[in-house]
């Protein structure tokens, strides 16, 4: 009986040992496979990191290239701006302005007024590209105006505030409010044309609108004249004199905007 128990114990030990050996053998195999798998994963990770490093390096080069291009563009814009500002002068306009501009200038900008809610704002540099600026009057740190002669006669003034075009004016002769003392509501636009030849340009630009809002730059203020179309002719509906040259106009989203039309006495036409 003891022998039988002993033999059973031996068999159990042998069986357990075999099981351990088999398990051990499987474990080593698994370790080998696991090591190979880890090695492959590590290799893939290294390759992935290498790809990411290459991409990152390429992105840095592209960004540096963009940065260089942006700097080059900014430098060119600054250079162009500085070159235009060289035309700031106190000299008489007849001694400075050597060329006249086509009538596309007033046709494009005579009724222009700055409004920050609009997407089409005109910058100082872009305006110069369209109509070469030869004369600039700087009034303060933010405000300046340019003067152009026109092919059709008269002077065109463009007022800039912080390098943005705010408003414009067109004068064909030197006039004061007293020149309009006989003009009243109900008079036809042709009566105003006899006093101010620039009125014809206002009529041509607005002939199909049914209404005309004309600004007349005077030596003693800005005269605003509103015309309404009646039976094929425009007649004065109202007149307002702004003796401080400042007109306040409501904006879409920014309250009232004040437009200053004042110029130096020497810049009026003869």
Tab-separated table of N, CA and C in Angstrom, residues 91-107 127 130-137 145-158 169-173 198 201 266-270:
chain	number	residue	atom	x	y	z
A	91	UNK	N	5.035	123.255	-51.090
A	91	UNK	CA	5.179	124.018	-52.334
A	91	UNK	C	3.817	124.251	-52.995
A	92	UNK	N	3.686	125.320	-53.784
A	92	UNK	CA	2.438	125.556	-54.526
A	92	UNK	C	2.132	124.375	-55.438
A	93	UNK	N	0.867	124.012	-55.543
A	93	UNK	CA	0.516	122.817	-56.312
A	93	UNK	C	0.910	122.912	-57.781
A	94	UNK	N	0.886	124.113	-58.346
A	94	UNK	CA	1.274	124.262	-59.760
A	94	UNK	C	2.756	123.981	-59.977
A	95	UNK	N	3.550	124.114	-58.920
A	95	UNK	CA	4.983	123.815	-59.029
A	95	UNK	C	5.271	122.323	-58.848
A	96	UNK	N	4.280	121.586	-58.423
A	96	UNK	CA	4.503	120.172	-58.091
A	96	UNK	C	3.784	119.219	-59.043
A	97	UNK	N	2.515	119.501	-59.335
A	97	UNK	CA	1.714	118.576	-60.150
A	97	UNK	C	2.075	118.743	-61.620
A	98	UNK	N	2.552	117.660	-62.225
A	98	UNK	CA	3.039	117.710	-63.607
A	98	UNK	C	2.100	117.031	-64.598
A	99	UNK	N	1.109	116.304	-64.092
A	99	UNK	CA	0.207	115.578	-64.994
A	99	UNK	C	-1.225	115.675	-64.484
A	100	UNK	N	-2.157	115.478	-65.404
A	100	UNK	CA	-3.571	115.486	-65.024
A	100	UNK	C	-4.128	114.073	-65.121
A	101	UNK	N	-5.170	113.829	-64.367
A	101	UNK	CA	-5.789	112.510	-64.310
A	101	UNK	C	-7.040	112.462	-65.189
A	102	UNK	N	-7.376	111.284	-65.704
A	102	UNK	CA	-8.606	111.151	-66.500
A	102	UNK	C	-9.851	111.300	-65.630
A	103	UNK	N	-10.992	111.465	-66.277
A	103	UNK	CA	-12.230	111.658	-65.542
A	103	UNK	C	-12.710	110.394	-64.829
A	104	UNK	N	-12.004	109.292	-65.021
A	104	UNK	CA	-12.351	108.085	-64.255
A	104	UNK	C	-12.122	108.307	-62.758
A	105	UNK	N	-11.253	109.246	-62.412
A	105	UNK	CA	-11.000	109.524	-60.998
A	105	UNK	C	-12.264	110.041	-60.302
A	106	UNK	N	-12.866	111.131	-60.778
A	106	UNK	CA	-14.103	111.556	-60.119
A	106	UNK	C	-15.257	110.572	-60.318
A	107	UNK	N	-15.299	109.912	-61.448
A	107	UNK	CA	-16.391	108.959	-61.685
A	107	UNK	C	-16.322	107.779	-60.721
A	127	UNK	N	-4.615	103.370	-53.709
A	127	UNK	CA	-5.104	104.562	-54.414
A	127	UNK	C	-3.992	105.154	-55.275
A	130	UNK	N	-3.543	103.440	-58.562
A	130	UNK	CA	-4.542	103.798	-59.571
A	130	UNK	C	-4.292	105.189	-60.145
A	131	UNK	N	-4.004	106.134	-59.246
A	131	UNK	CA	-3.842	107.531	-59.649
A	131	UNK	C	-2.603	108.096	-58.940
A	132	UNK	N	-1.552	108.171	-59.699
A	132	UNK	CA	-0.244	108.563	-59.157
A	132	UNK	C	-0.331	109.864	-58.339
A	133	UNK	N	0.103	109.766	-57.098
A	133	UNK	CA	0.049	110.911	-56.181
A	133	UNK	C	1.327	111.739	-56.312
A	134	UNK	N	1.167	113.013	-56.633
A	134	UNK	CA	2.316	113.914	-56.755
A	134	UNK	C	2.387	114.926	-55.621
A	135	UNK	N	1.238	115.176	-54.970
A	135	UNK	CA	1.223	116.192	-53.928
A	135	UNK	C	0.389	115.716	-52.736
A	136	UNK	N	0.993	115.848	-51.554
A	136	UNK	CA	0.320	115.486	-50.307
A	136	UNK	C	0.423	116.648	-49.324
A	137	UNK	N	-0.692	116.976	-48.694
A	137	UNK	CA	-0.704	117.943	-47.601
A	137	UNK	C	-0.977	117.179	-46.307
A	145	UNK	N	-4.350	114.964	-47.108
A	145	UNK	CA	-5.119	114.896	-48.351
A	145	UNK	C	-4.188	115.054	-49.544
A	146	UNK	N	-4.641	114.520	-50.680
A	146	UNK	CA	-3.883	114.622	-51.918
A	146	UNK	C	-4.655	115.526	-52.882
A	147	UNK	N	-3.924	116.083	-53.846
A	147	UNK	CA	-4.553	116.939	-54.856
A	147	UNK	C	-4.153	116.436	-56.238
A	148	UNK	N	-5.157	116.272	-57.113
A	148	UNK	CA	-4.925	115.885	-58.506
A	148	UNK	C	-5.585	116.907	-59.437
A	149	UNK	N	-4.924	117.199	-60.513
A	149	UNK	CA	-5.553	117.947	-61.593
A	149	UNK	C	-6.279	116.957	-62.507
A	150	UNK	N	-7.390	117.399	-63.100
A	150	UNK	CA	-8.165	116.531	-63.979
A	150	UNK	C	-8.082	117.000	-65.422
A	151	UNK	N	-8.202	116.048	-66.340
A	151	UNK	CA	-8.168	116.370	-67.768
A	151	UNK	C	-9.288	117.341	-68.144
A	152	UNK	N	-10.442	117.200	-67.487
A	152	UNK	CA	-11.599	118.048	-67.800
A	152	UNK	C	-11.551	119.382	-67.082
A	153	UNK	N	-10.512	119.596	-66.265
A	153	UNK	CA	-10.371	120.833	-65.516
A	153	UNK	C	-10.788	120.669	-64.065
A	154	UNK	N	-10.294	121.560	-63.233
A	154	UNK	CA	-10.625	121.496	-61.818
A	154	UNK	C	-9.634	120.657	-61.031
A	155	UNK	N	-9.835	120.643	-59.718
A	155	UNK	CA	-8.949	119.921	-58.800
A	155	UNK	C	-9.747	118.889	-58.017
A	156	UNK	N	-9.125	117.748	-57.814
A	156	UNK	CA	-9.774	116.663	-57.078
A	156	UNK	C	-8.987	116.406	-55.792
A	157	UNK	N	-9.693	116.428	-54.670
A	157	UNK	CA	-9.080	116.263	-53.354
A	157	UNK	C	-9.510	114.926	-52.748
A	158	UNK	N	-8.542	114.194	-52.233
A	158	UNK	CA	-8.813	112.898	-51.595
A	158	UNK	C	-8.305	112.954	-50.162
A	169	UNK	N	-13.452	115.509	-52.634
A	169	UNK	CA	-14.111	116.747	-53.048
A	169	UNK	C	-13.591	117.140	-54.424
A	170	UNK	N	-14.422	117.890	-55.149
A	170	UNK	CA	-14.088	118.301	-56.510
A	170	UNK	C	-14.423	119.786	-56.650
A	171	UNK	N	-13.421	120.588	-57.024
A	171	UNK	CA	-13.638	122.034	-57.164
A	171	UNK	C	-13.122	122.508	-58.509
A	172	UNK	N	-13.959	123.282	-59.211
A	172	UNK	CA	-13.573	123.790	-60.527
A	172	UNK	C	-13.176	125.266	-60.496
A	173	UNK	N	-13.643	125.972	-59.472
A	173	UNK	CA	-13.288	127.377	-59.312
A	173	UNK	C	-13.432	127.761	-57.847
A	198	UNK	N	-18.445	122.274	-61.867
A	198	UNK	CA	-18.289	120.893	-61.403
A	198	UNK	C	-19.629	120.172	-61.269
A	201	UNK	N	-20.473	117.270	-63.601
A	201	UNK	CA	-19.936	115.944	-63.290
A	201	UNK	C	-20.871	115.214	-62.315
A	266	UNK	N	-4.316	127.927	-49.971
A	266	UNK	CA	-3.572	127.986	-51.236
A	266	UNK	C	-3.927	126.861	-52.209
A	267	UNK	N	-4.724	125.886	-51.743
A	267	UNK	CA	-5.039	124.747	-52.616
A	267	UNK	C	-6.370	124.862	-53.328
A	268	UNK	N	-7.022	125.987	-53.236
A	268	UNK	CA	-8.247	126.205	-54.019
A	268	UNK	C	-7.886	126.520	-55.468
A	269	UNK	N	-8.736	126.132	-56.402
A	269	UNK	CA	-8.459	126.485	-57.807
A	269	UNK	C	-8.618	127.998	-58.037
A	270	UNK	N	-8.030	128.486	-59.069
A	270	UNK	CA	-8.141	129.930	-59.389
A	270	UNK	C	-9.519	130.253	-59.938
